[in-house]
XYZ file of C-alpha atoms in Angstrom:
438
model
C 61.807 -56.436 10.878
C 60.375 -54.629 13.866
C 60.093 -56.507 17.128
C 57.829 -56.024 20.129
C 59.226 -53.678 22.742
C 60.213 -55.471 25.951
C 58.200 -54.780 29.038
C 59.447 -51.759 30.950
C 59.724 -51.204 34.620
C 56.707 -48.903 34.878
C 53.302 -50.599 34.761
C 49.771 -49.344 34.350
C 48.506 -47.452 37.362
C 51.962 -46.935 38.902
C 52.235 -43.417 40.244
C 55.352 -41.356 40.768
C 54.096 -40.532 44.241
C 54.475 -44.155 45.265
C 58.188 -43.908 44.470
C 58.856 -41.146 46.987
C 60.048 -43.611 49.578
C 62.826 -44.742 47.231
C 64.457 -41.315 47.075
C 66.860 -42.144 49.940
C 68.418 -44.974 47.887
C 68.947 -42.724 44.849
C 72.548 -41.759 45.538
C 73.681 -45.365 45.850
C 72.556 -46.001 42.272
C 74.932 -43.370 40.962
C 72.261 -41.378 39.093
C 72.947 -37.748 38.275
C 70.247 -35.699 40.020
C 68.984 -32.293 38.898
C 66.290 -32.172 41.554
C 63.041 -34.003 42.080
C 60.427 -34.670 39.446
C 57.639 -32.069 39.740
C 54.315 -33.235 41.247
C 51.684 -34.744 38.982
C 49.546 -31.606 38.884
C 52.383 -29.846 37.003
C 52.645 -32.553 34.333
C 51.312 -31.771 30.890
C 52.239 -35.285 29.808
C 54.165 -38.217 31.270
C 55.048 -41.818 30.482
C 53.382 -43.379 33.546
C 51.986 -46.716 32.452
C 53.930 -46.700 29.171
C 57.181 -48.345 28.144
C 59.713 -45.753 26.993
C 63.330 -46.477 26.071
C 66.175 -44.037 25.483
C 68.997 -44.663 23.016
C 72.295 -44.551 24.917
C 75.396 -44.635 22.763
C 75.055 -46.113 19.290
C 72.816 -49.099 19.902
C 72.024 -49.544 23.600
C 68.420 -48.927 24.636
C 67.653 -48.291 28.311
C 64.269 -47.782 29.993
C 63.449 -44.235 31.036
C 60.623 -42.219 32.476
C 59.836 -38.972 30.653
C 57.741 -36.049 31.856
C 56.792 -32.803 30.139
C 55.853 -29.707 32.134
C 55.085 -26.221 30.855
C 58.784 -25.358 30.612
C 60.825 -28.579 30.704
C 61.120 -31.993 29.127
C 62.344 -34.169 32.020
C 64.132 -37.530 31.894
C 64.553 -39.863 34.855
C 65.419 -43.465 35.590
C 62.593 -45.930 36.283
C 61.805 -46.197 39.962
C 63.375 -42.826 40.735
C 61.931 -39.454 41.692
C 65.141 -37.628 40.761
C 65.717 -35.865 37.441
C 68.680 -37.326 35.544
C 68.471 -34.963 32.559
C 66.240 -32.198 31.275
C 65.659 -30.101 28.170
C 64.285 -26.538 28.272
C 61.388 -26.685 25.830
C 62.242 -23.365 24.179
C 65.612 -24.853 23.168
C 64.099 -27.789 21.265
C 64.917 -27.288 17.603
C 62.901 -30.181 16.197
C 60.990 -33.262 17.229
C 60.160 -35.901 14.627
C 59.991 -39.613 13.964
C 63.327 -41.392 13.705
C 63.787 -43.649 10.705
C 66.570 -46.011 9.736
C 69.009 -46.577 12.557
C 66.309 -47.242 15.181
C 65.015 -50.199 13.199
C 68.343 -52.001 13.386
C 67.783 -52.939 16.999
C 64.094 -53.655 16.487
C 62.764 -50.342 17.799
C 60.885 -49.163 14.758
C 58.693 -46.666 16.631
C 60.965 -43.928 17.921
C 61.265 -40.141 17.860
C 64.272 -37.848 18.037
C 64.594 -34.477 19.791
C 67.212 -32.026 18.461
C 68.373 -29.172 20.699
C 69.953 -25.867 19.720
C 73.742 -25.766 19.615
C 74.207 -22.892 22.056
C 71.628 -23.958 24.600
C 71.632 -25.843 27.877
C 72.087 -29.196 26.157
C 74.684 -27.976 23.649
C 73.028 -29.384 20.541
C 72.645 -32.918 21.908
C 70.251 -35.311 20.236
C 67.847 -37.470 22.235
C 66.170 -40.596 20.827
C 63.243 -42.325 22.536
C 61.347 -45.481 21.561
C 57.685 -45.962 22.463
C 55.211 -48.829 22.207
C 52.962 -47.820 19.310
C 52.178 -45.217 16.672
C 49.549 -43.550 18.837
C 52.096 -42.797 21.552
C 54.594 -41.592 18.925
C 52.136 -39.109 17.438
C 50.956 -38.010 20.873
C 54.456 -37.251 22.161
C 55.800 -35.549 19.026
C 52.755 -33.309 18.627
C 52.679 -32.383 22.307
C 56.409 -31.567 22.370
C 56.278 -29.458 19.208
C 53.218 -27.544 20.378
C 54.587 -26.753 23.834
C 58.068 -25.970 22.478
C 56.566 -23.343 20.161
C 54.612 -21.836 23.073
C 57.698 -21.715 25.309
C 59.826 -20.210 22.577
C 57.283 -17.447 22.086
C 57.101 -16.787 25.830
C 60.883 -16.845 26.138
C 61.241 -14.109 23.557
C 58.734 -11.891 25.392
C 57.830 -9.789 22.340
C 56.008 -6.472 22.542
C 52.884 -5.673 20.504
C 55.043 -3.846 17.954
C 57.395 -6.830 17.632
C 54.444 -9.216 17.321
C 53.117 -7.069 14.466
C 56.522 -7.199 12.826
C 56.524 -10.978 13.080
C 53.129 -11.157 11.418
C 54.323 -8.877 8.618
C 57.416 -11.008 8.039
C 55.302 -14.146 8.066
C 53.041 -12.718 5.360
C 56.034 -11.688 3.257
C 57.431 -15.230 3.453
C 54.265 -17.023 2.340
C 54.349 -18.726 -1.038
C 51.157 -16.941 -2.083
C 52.697 -13.527 -1.459
C 55.973 -14.464 -3.160
C 54.216 -15.960 -6.194
C 51.850 -13.003 -6.539
C 54.623 -10.423 -6.593
C 56.743 -12.536 -8.913
C 53.860 -12.440 -11.391
C 53.495 -8.688 -10.838
C 57.209 -8.156 -11.511
C 56.983 -10.050 -14.804
C 53.754 -8.212 -15.705
C 55.360 -4.854 -14.938
C 58.334 -5.777 -17.132
C 56.040 -6.679 -20.039
C 54.059 -3.445 -19.630
C 57.279 -1.388 -19.638
C 58.392 -3.069 -22.860
C 55.000 -2.388 -24.481
C 55.126 1.205 -23.244
C 58.561 1.707 -24.807
C 57.408 0.147 -28.073
C 54.323 2.412 -28.204
C 56.283 5.598 -27.446
C 56.882 6.559 -31.150
C 53.110 6.553 -31.733
C 52.178 8.695 -28.718
C 51.158 11.645 -30.938
C 48.593 9.604 -32.840
C 44.982 9.159 -31.701
C 45.272 5.582 -30.505
C 48.647 6.491 -29.091
C 47.033 9.070 -26.811
C 44.738 6.381 -25.453
C 47.726 4.128 -24.823
C 49.433 6.883 -22.840
C 46.468 7.034 -20.440
C 46.360 3.234 -20.201
C 50.078 2.910 -19.470
C 49.926 5.732 -16.929
C 47.150 3.826 -15.124
C 49.323 0.701 -15.125
C 52.215 2.743 -13.700
C 50.041 3.966 -10.836
C 48.758 0.455 -10.070
C 52.166 -1.247 -10.115
C 53.798 1.563 -8.141
C 51.083 1.373 -5.477
C 51.393 -2.413 -5.122
C 55.185 -2.394 -4.939
C 55.080 0.513 -2.481
C 52.798 -1.513 -0.194
C 55.209 -4.449 -0.383
C 58.160 -2.192 0.389
C 56.323 -0.605 3.331
C 55.537 -4.035 4.800
C 59.134 -5.149 4.328
C 60.419 -1.964 5.950
C 58.016 -2.354 8.878
C 58.752 -6.070 9.349
C 62.532 -5.497 9.352
C 62.611 -2.101 11.035
C 65.058 -0.533 10.561
C 68.688 -1.635 10.581
C 67.991 -5.196 9.324
C 66.187 -3.712 6.320
C 69.074 -1.529 5.171
C 71.645 -4.248 5.848
C 70.258 -6.200 2.885
C 71.485 -5.153 -0.562
C 68.304 -6.557 -2.088
C 66.199 -4.313 0.145
C 68.270 -1.291 -0.882
C 67.706 -2.233 -4.509
C 63.943 -2.505 -3.930
C 63.941 0.845 -2.134
C 65.763 2.553 -5.012
C 63.508 1.082 -7.718
C 60.284 1.956 -5.866
C 61.564 5.498 -5.235
C 62.336 5.881 -8.939
C 58.859 4.577 -9.809
C 57.188 7.109 -7.483
C 59.164 9.954 -9.057
C 58.235 8.787 -12.566
C 54.548 8.535 -11.678
C 54.625 12.031 -10.230
C 56.285 13.402 -13.390
C 54.809 11.450 -16.340
C 56.508 13.825 -18.792
C 59.572 15.829 -18.059
C 63.235 16.441 -18.848
C 65.742 13.856 -20.027
C 66.639 12.709 -16.531
C 63.022 11.670 -15.977
C 63.197 9.505 -19.105
C 66.413 7.985 -17.779
C 64.778 7.183 -14.440
C 61.823 5.631 -16.232
C 64.254 3.343 -18.045
C 65.763 2.248 -14.730
C 62.426 0.725 -13.756
C 63.143 -2.113 -16.176
C 65.750 -3.348 -13.703
C 62.934 -4.390 -11.367
C 62.985 -7.752 -13.182
C 66.272 -8.414 -11.359
C 64.195 -8.863 -8.205
C 63.251 -12.282 -9.534
C 66.827 -13.319 -8.786
C 66.027 -12.811 -5.108
C 63.075 -15.180 -5.300
C 64.817 -17.879 -7.383
C 67.635 -19.415 -5.342
C 69.771 -20.591 -8.273
C 69.800 -17.181 -9.953
C 70.247 -15.434 -6.601
C 73.268 -17.584 -5.809
C 74.897 -16.759 -9.152
C 74.315 -13.013 -8.869
C 75.413 -12.848 -5.231
C 78.531 -14.890 -5.959
C 79.474 -12.610 -8.857
C 79.038 -9.493 -6.728
C 81.028 -11.063 -3.882
C 83.890 -11.980 -6.215
C 84.268 -8.518 -7.763
C 86.254 -6.955 -4.855
C 88.762 -9.813 -5.049
C 89.518 -9.293 -8.744
C 89.484 -5.499 -8.460
C 93.270 -5.327 -7.945
C 93.845 -7.408 -11.052
C 91.534 -5.102 -13.017
C 93.497 -2.077 -11.776
C 96.773 -3.673 -12.909
C 95.297 -4.471 -16.313
C 94.005 -0.934 -16.636
C 97.397 0.579 -15.741
C 99.198 -1.588 -18.295
C 96.594 -0.602 -20.908
C 97.233 3.100 -20.200
C 100.987 2.544 -20.529
C 100.493 0.956 -23.946
C 98.113 3.783 -24.912
C 100.756 6.408 -24.062
C 103.487 4.468 -25.896
C 101.229 3.958 -28.927
C 100.327 7.654 -29.009
C 104.003 8.649 -28.958
C 104.979 6.159 -31.650
C 102.019 6.154 -34.031
C 99.945 9.328 -33.578
C 101.463 10.979 -36.689
C 100.958 7.831 -38.778
C 97.366 7.057 -37.772
C 95.493 9.861 -35.970
C 92.361 7.730 -36.285
C 93.652 5.164 -33.776
C 96.350 6.977 -31.766
C 95.725 10.707 -32.359
C 94.764 11.423 -28.735
C 95.133 9.577 -25.453
C 91.467 8.623 -25.142
C 91.444 7.328 -28.721
C 94.653 5.393 -28.084
C 93.244 3.868 -24.881
C 90.064 2.889 -26.725
C 92.181 1.236 -29.437
C 94.228 -0.703 -26.866
C 91.094 -2.028 -25.177
C 89.811 -3.056 -28.591
C 93.046 -4.962 -29.164
C 92.352 -7.003 -26.016
C 89.713 -8.828 -28.032
C 92.395 -9.751 -30.617
C 89.938 -8.662 -33.258
C 91.015 -6.351 -36.090
C 94.512 -5.888 -34.754
C 96.018 -6.578 -38.196
C 94.064 -3.638 -39.594
C 95.423 -1.364 -36.855
C 98.951 -2.711 -37.357
C 98.840 -1.943 -41.097
C 97.486 1.539 -40.387
C 100.445 2.459 -38.144
C 103.116 0.750 -40.261
C 106.041 2.926 -41.395
C 105.558 3.790 -45.104
C 109.259 3.111 -45.646
C 108.536 -0.590 -45.357
C 107.050 -2.365 -48.339
C 103.909 -4.559 -48.409
C 105.893 -7.700 -47.587
C 108.144 -6.132 -44.955
C 107.647 -6.046 -41.186
C 108.037 -2.876 -39.156
C 110.012 -4.009 -36.072
C 108.550 -1.245 -33.877
C 104.997 -2.207 -34.821
C 105.754 -5.913 -34.402
C 107.319 -5.408 -30.976
C 104.435 -3.206 -29.825
C 101.599 -5.482 -30.896
C 103.233 -8.813 -30.060
C 104.202 -7.649 -26.553
C 100.701 -6.210 -26.022
C 99.066 -9.505 -26.970
C 101.481 -11.565 -24.856
C 101.377 -9.417 -21.727
C 97.824 -8.109 -21.703
C 95.797 -10.731 -23.547
C 97.587 -13.996 -22.811
C 98.763 -13.232 -19.254
C 96.852 -10.445 -17.483
C 93.430 -11.202 -18.916
C 93.884 -14.878 -18.056
C 94.958 -13.961 -14.511
C 91.810 -11.880 -14.097
C 89.709 -14.772 -15.409
C 91.388 -17.275 -13.057
C 90.886 -15.014 -10.029
C 87.270 -14.464 -11.004
C 86.585 -18.203 -11.323
C 88.320 -19.004 -8.013
C 86.563 -16.263 -6.058
C 83.256 -17.143 -7.721
C 83.641 -20.779 -6.623
C 84.359 -19.749 -3.028
C 81.423 -17.343 -3.054
C 79.139 -20.128 -4.330
C 80.196 -22.371 -1.442
C 79.491 -19.543 0.967
C 76.031 -19.061 -0.559
C 75.338 -22.780 -0.244
C 76.131 -22.616 3.475
C 73.826 -19.631 3.811
C 71.136 -21.555 1.947
C 71.405 -24.343 4.534
C 70.806 -21.810 7.305
C 67.833 -20.400 5.378
C 66.412 -23.904 5.000
C 66.806 -24.478 8.744
C 64.990 -21.230 9.482
C 62.210 -22.142 7.074
C 61.846 -25.577 8.668
C 61.577 -24.024 12.130
C 58.999 -21.482 10.940
C 56.806 -24.304 9.680
C 56.889 -25.724 13.217
C 55.690 -22.414 14.662
C 59.024 -20.704 15.386
C 59.505 -17.274 13.866
C 63.308 -17.123 13.815
C 66.359 -19.123 14.822
C 66.687 -18.975 18.643
C 70.386 -18.098 18.341
C 70.910 -15.870 15.277
C 74.684 -15.914 15.852
C 74.696 -19.170 13.889
C 74.861 -16.923 10.829
C 78.323 -15.812 11.933
C 79.525 -19.277 10.909
C 78.598 -18.610 7.289
């Protein structure tokens, strides 16, 4: 149950100028001084006439005087003109109401200020209690508004950089994301319908469909080209090409432009037109769960590459041995090296291996007899390749996939933090090196 805040030292009408005469006694109180509090004409907001308490430690509340100027959030002790602590406004990460722990001591109306980790205050958290909800809303809104202004001024962006920020902001809006997600699905459906209608292109209604689908191709290509151009401008130029998803978008849009320019052409044009179907993969970028899975799989592939190489080498060894032993008995399976290698890879599935074993069996052995060479070859292949190497590859893939998923989760936390700051008016994390931790 909330209790009434005790009366503070500052009372209505008390002015900081009246306290000037007490400056000489400041040192005897042991307060850490960072200079004098700026004059009243530099204050955007102050706590004169209000009771404000700061949380010191886990549960101790002490009265404080707080002042906000254009650049600083200043903290001082009551009855003092000296600054005991200060926060550069552009380093304030968030300012919001504090719930839970503040109510334990009866201070139910409190707000918390979070600072950036690499700033002047080293990521410290400041908690202040005020008298009523009106003061809480007034302070939090004023701090957030001025912090956004200071952050923008601190960055000192040029007109070109401001335009880039606006482009990135548009690209991040839910309306833009939802619109292009619908367009991606629509383009996928149109491509499927276009492929289905291809056999009838020589018929009368088929000719009309060709014109219709060509119009759709132009429209979708134009829209996706505009999106790509905005993305390229907003992330000019190195940040754009550092993203694999952006490279994928660039490749697909380029292919689409080529296909629109050559609606009918040689076989390679048909192949490029087929590649446009992969645009649906872009949905993985917009859906976090699917994006995490795909990114984790791609990140785990280099780790299991060595195991794949080992498996491939062992398969080639068995292909060479099988060709030497069984090529004259069964040219269908082991007549040439490529056929033998294809057969060995088929045996990895442990499907139809009895049929292959009977085909390469020495005719000297009867229906109920076992060819020891065949038995040794196939049993060792199954034991070494299928039961050991394939399982090793699977284990490495699962382990690396799990680690990659954890890494993506940490990146998602950073993305959430960036999104939260953008909603408060910030355009990017003040210290992007935080991404080095993920």
